[in-house]
Amino acid sequence: MPKQKSFLDFLVEKKIISTSSAEELDKEIKGTNKTMEEVISEKNLIKEEDLCIFKSQFLKIPYKNLSDFEIEPEIFRIVPLETVQHYRFIPLAIDSKKKILEAGMLNPNDVNAKEALKFLAHRNNLTPKIFIIGITDFQNILKKYATLKGEVKEALDKLKQEIVEEKHKSPATEKEQIEKIAEEAPISKVVALIIKHALEQRASDIHIEPGEKTTRVRYRVDGVLHVNLTLPLRIHPAIVSRIKILSNLKIDETRKPQDGRFFTDIDGKKIDFRVSTLPTYSGEKVVMRILDPTVGLKSLSDLGLEGRNLDVLNLAIGKPNGMILVTGPTGSGKTTTLYSILHILNQEGVNIVSLEDPIEYYIDGVSQSQVRPEIGYTFANGLRSILRQDPDKIMVGEIRDSETAMLAVHAALTGHLVLATLHTNDAIGVIPRLIDMGVDKYLIPSTLILAIAQRLVQRLCPESKKEVKPSEEILELIESQLKEIGSEILNRHNIKKPYILYEPQVSKDCPKGTKGRVGVFEIVEMTSQLEEIILKDPSELKIKEEAKRQGATSMLQDGIMKALRGIVGLEEVRNEVEE
């Protein structure tokens, strides 16, 4: 069997080096841990770029010059620095359309390095494409890679330190003092202040919006946006850049939207910030979603589930297989409800896998996967993969199309408990929606366990709320709705005449008169009567009649009972529930 031609043989054949030089090089390479490229470079036998070109010709792998190459920070999420150092390859770019991860390798014949690259690419639904790179380029990029990662860590550490320092200074209400600090303090401190005051006010989102003359900072508290700060427009680009550094986003990219996230420890809690930038006429707008796991993971009772609703849900999540679907518009708390259920199901002997877009809260013990439609990793594709992961319970962030709906039904039929969200106005509309999505009618009774609809309503501050006597019109609404509810349910919630309502009252502890939000719910469960309706005439009218027979309360009825007990205001309930 003829000896396979080596790269040294190739160089001799091309008359780049002599036979004697090749023999000396071969001996030196075998006697040290150095690579051939390192030895040739030390001896100045061939220019580095020429050597890469010859190697490209020999291996038939394209060469890439990286002298002007800039690192994309999002690459950190795919290839860690430690992997780059160990396997000696550089991730260069991600081609989302072609689903390709481009990487530069010093030694494309290194089997271990190729396997590592292949694994990292496939884990992100990408195909690796290899380029040959020079050792000097590799070392220079490695320094940049390490420096950039170090800068991000330093920025996060500084943010944490500054938030802690500022906690002992001016109260959150002194806006003038904060705005004065924005004029004088370093930008890092301004960002720390914005975050600190958002946390103190229990904000769920921070909006940083450039205007014609100033930058407006708004916080979303209990579902409502409020202006909290007005900052000089001239510092807006610096604030955006600071947030981009924290979030590993491209600082110099201002023409396209970007998404990122960062974590920081505050008062012993790990707070997650999900960041989105959007180019606007006046500059980039930044929205930060604040994800505090201690707030996000609530008990079912804390969410507002009670009485019959709580009973039927607790019974349903104890079943080994089937579907529980939660429905409602964006921002109605569907995902929070699913997380609360996952928290109950999350036990050592259970394998739970979730598909999310995005991952809101990280739950230890649950295998959470982020879908990425831009690279073809959709809910449908992900669900196929999940079924090969031997799951017991599956959470699907959202059923958006017929394919995902059919796969979820299939998973429920084959012994899995499936939790998912769906977009319909109420629980009664879930069944017609599944049929519209192409799910066969006969499959629904054997898979669907519960359909849950919900909305979020501002919770009245218990210390400052005030009693009000309902008007004749409101009294008529209350009477008509309670008439449809069984006396057992009304007695269970201690609902009796005379009816008293409550309104928000501003106080020192509750500047808006409200404190947090609570859900109002509507739950329809699968019964033999509902099964018969689905197979014969699955109209919303028939399903509604069956829901009443079950003792299901509508979201409006649930809200009225909460309003009569002073938990929420009736006007707020009507705004959220009535169309």
CSV table of N, CA and C in Angstrom, one decimal, residues 188-241:
chain,number,residue,atom,x,y,z
A,188,SER,N,-22.0,54.2,33.6
A,188,SER,CA,-22.3,52.9,34.3
A,188,SER,C,-23.2,53.1,35.5
A,189,LYS,N,-22.9,54.3,36.2
A,189,LYS,CA,-23.7,54.5,37.4
A,189,LYS,C,-25.2,54.9,37.0
A,190,VAL,N,-25.3,55.6,35.9
A,190,VAL,CA,-26.7,56.0,35.5
A,190,VAL,C,-27.5,54.7,35.2
A,191,VAL,N,-26.9,53.7,34.5
A,191,VAL,CA,-27.6,52.5,34.2
A,191,VAL,C,-27.9,51.7,35.5
A,192,ALA,N,-26.9,51.7,36.4
A,192,ALA,CA,-27.2,51.0,37.7
A,192,ALA,C,-28.4,51.7,38.4
A,193,LEU,N,-28.5,53.0,38.4
A,193,LEU,CA,-29.6,53.7,39.0
A,193,LEU,C,-30.9,53.4,38.4
A,194,ILE,N,-30.9,53.4,37.1
A,194,ILE,CA,-32.2,53.0,36.4
A,194,ILE,C,-32.7,51.6,36.8
A,195,ILE,N,-31.8,50.7,36.8
A,195,ILE,CA,-32.1,49.3,37.2
A,195,ILE,C,-32.5,49.2,38.7
A,196,LYS,N,-31.8,49.9,39.5
A,196,LYS,CA,-32.0,49.9,41.0
A,196,LYS,C,-33.5,50.4,41.3
A,197,HIS,N,-33.8,51.5,40.7
A,197,HIS,CA,-35.1,52.1,40.9
A,197,HIS,C,-36.3,51.3,40.3
A,198,ALA,N,-36.0,50.6,39.2
A,198,ALA,CA,-37.0,49.7,38.6
A,198,ALA,C,-37.3,48.6,39.6
A,199,LEU,N,-36.2,48.0,40.2
A,199,LEU,CA,-36.4,46.9,41.1
A,199,LEU,C,-37.2,47.4,42.4
A,200,GLU,N,-36.8,48.6,42.9
A,200,GLU,CA,-37.5,49.1,44.1
A,200,GLU,C,-39.0,49.3,43.8
A,201,GLN,N,-39.3,49.6,42.6
A,201,GLN,CA,-40.8,49.9,42.3
A,201,GLN,C,-41.5,48.7,41.7
A,202,ARG,N,-40.8,47.5,41.8
A,202,ARG,CA,-41.4,46.2,41.4
A,202,ARG,C,-41.8,46.3,39.9
A,203,ALA,N,-41.0,46.9,39.1
A,203,ALA,CA,-41.3,47.0,37.7
A,203,ALA,C,-41.0,45.7,37.0
A,204,SER,N,-41.8,45.4,36.0
A,204,SER,CA,-41.6,44.2,35.2
A,204,SER,C,-40.8,44.5,33.9
A,205,ASP,N,-40.8,45.8,33.5
A,205,ASP,CA,-40.1,46.2,32.2
A,205,ASP,C,-39.6,47.6,32.4
A,206,ILE,N,-38.4,47.9,31.8
A,206,ILE,CA,-37.8,49.2,31.7
A,206,ILE,C,-37.8,49.6,30.2
A,207,HIS,N,-38.4,50.8,29.9
A,207,HIS,CA,-38.3,51.3,28.6
A,207,HIS,C,-37.5,52.6,28.5
A,208,ILE,N,-36.4,52.5,27.7
A,208,ILE,CA,-35.5,53.7,27.6
A,208,ILE,C,-35.7,54.2,26.1
A,209,GLU,N,-36.4,55.4,26.0
A,209,GLU,CA,-36.8,55.8,24.7
A,209,GLU,C,-36.3,57.2,24.4
A,210,PRO,N,-35.5,57.3,23.3
A,210,PRO,CA,-35.0,58.6,22.8
A,210,PRO,C,-36.2,59.5,22.2
A,211,GLY,N,-36.2,60.7,22.6
A,211,GLY,CA,-37.2,61.6,22.0
A,211,GLY,C,-36.5,62.7,21.2
A,212,GLU,N,-37.2,63.8,20.9
A,212,GLU,CA,-36.6,64.9,20.1
A,212,GLU,C,-35.6,65.7,20.9
A,213,LYS,N,-35.8,65.8,22.2
A,213,LYS,CA,-34.9,66.6,23.0
A,213,LYS,C,-34.4,65.9,24.3
A,214,THR,N,-35.1,64.9,24.7
A,214,THR,CA,-34.7,64.2,25.9
A,214,THR,C,-34.9,62.7,25.8
A,215,THR,N,-34.4,61.9,26.7
A,215,THR,CA,-34.6,60.5,26.8
A,215,THR,C,-35.5,60.2,27.9
A,216,ARG,N,-36.6,59.4,27.6
A,216,ARG,CA,-37.6,59.1,28.6
A,216,ARG,C,-37.4,57.7,29.1
A,217,VAL,N,-37.4,57.6,30.4
A,217,VAL,CA,-37.3,56.2,31.1
A,217,VAL,C,-38.7,55.9,31.7
A,218,ARG,N,-39.3,54.8,31.2
A,218,ARG,CA,-40.6,54.4,31.8
A,218,ARG,C,-40.5,53.0,32.4
A,219,TYR,N,-41.2,52.8,33.5
A,219,TYR,CA,-41.3,51.5,34.1
A,219,TYR,C,-42.7,51.0,34.0
A,220,ARG,N,-42.8,49.7,33.7
A,220,ARG,CA,-44.1,49.1,33.7
A,220,ARG,C,-44.3,48.4,35.1
A,221,VAL,N,-45.3,48.9,35.8
A,221,VAL,CA,-45.6,48.4,37.2
A,221,VAL,C,-47.1,48.0,37.2
A,222,ASP,N,-47.3,46.7,37.5
A,222,ASP,CA,-48.6,46.1,37.5
A,222,ASP,C,-49.3,46.3,36.2
A,223,GLY,N,-48.6,46.1,35.1
A,223,GLY,CA,-49.1,46.1,33.8
A,223,GLY,C,-49.3,47.5,33.2
A,224,VAL,N,-49.0,48.6,33.9
A,224,VAL,CA,-49.2,50.0,33.4
A,224,VAL,C,-47.8,50.7,33.3
A,225,LEU,N,-47.6,51.4,32.2
A,225,LEU,CA,-46.3,52.1,32.0
A,225,LEU,C,-46.4,53.5,32.6
A,226,HIS,N,-45.4,53.9,33.4
A,226,HIS,CA,-45.3,55.2,34.0
A,226,HIS,C,-44.0,55.9,33.7
A,227,VAL,N,-44.0,57.2,33.4
A,227,VAL,CA,-42.7,57.9,33.2
A,227,VAL,C,-42.1,58.1,34.5
A,228,ASN,N,-40.8,57.7,34.7
A,228,ASN,CA,-40.1,57.9,35.9
A,228,ASN,C,-38.9,58.8,35.9
A,229,LEU,N,-38.2,58.8,34.8
A,229,LEU,CA,-37.1,59.7,34.6
A,229,LEU,C,-37.0,60.4,33.3
A,230,THR,N,-36.5,61.6,33.2
A,230,THR,CA,-36.2,62.2,32.0
A,230,THR,C,-34.7,62.6,32.0
A,231,LEU,N,-34.0,62.1,31.0
A,231,LEU,CA,-32.5,62.3,31.0
A,231,LEU,C,-32.1,63.1,29.7
A,232,PRO,N,-30.9,63.7,29.8
A,232,PRO,CA,-30.4,64.4,28.6
A,232,PRO,C,-30.2,63.5,27.4
A,233,LEU,N,-30.7,63.9,26.2
A,233,LEU,CA,-30.6,63.1,25.0
A,233,LEU,C,-29.2,62.8,24.7
A,234,ARG,N,-28.2,63.7,25.0
A,234,ARG,CA,-26.8,63.5,24.6
A,234,ARG,C,-26.2,62.3,25.2
A,235,ILE,N,-26.7,61.8,26.4
A,235,ILE,CA,-26.1,60.6,27.0
A,235,ILE,C,-26.8,59.3,26.5
A,236,HIS,N,-27.9,59.5,25.7
A,236,HIS,CA,-28.6,58.3,25.3
A,236,HIS,C,-27.8,57.2,24.6
A,237,PRO,N,-26.9,57.6,23.6
A,237,PRO,CA,-26.1,56.5,22.9
A,237,PRO,C,-25.2,55.8,23.9
A,238,ALA,N,-24.7,56.6,24.9
A,238,ALA,CA,-23.8,55.9,25.9
A,238,ALA,C,-24.5,54.9,26.8
A,239,ILE,N,-25.8,55.3,27.1
A,239,ILE,CA,-26.6,54.4,28.0
A,239,ILE,C,-26.9,53.1,27.2
A,240,VAL,N,-27.2,53.3,25.9
A,240,VAL,CA,-27.5,52.1,25.1
A,240,VAL,C,-26.3,51.2,24.9
A,241,SER,N,-25.1,51.9,24.7
A,241,SER,CA,-23.9,51.1,24.5
A,241,SER,C,-23.5,50.3,25.8
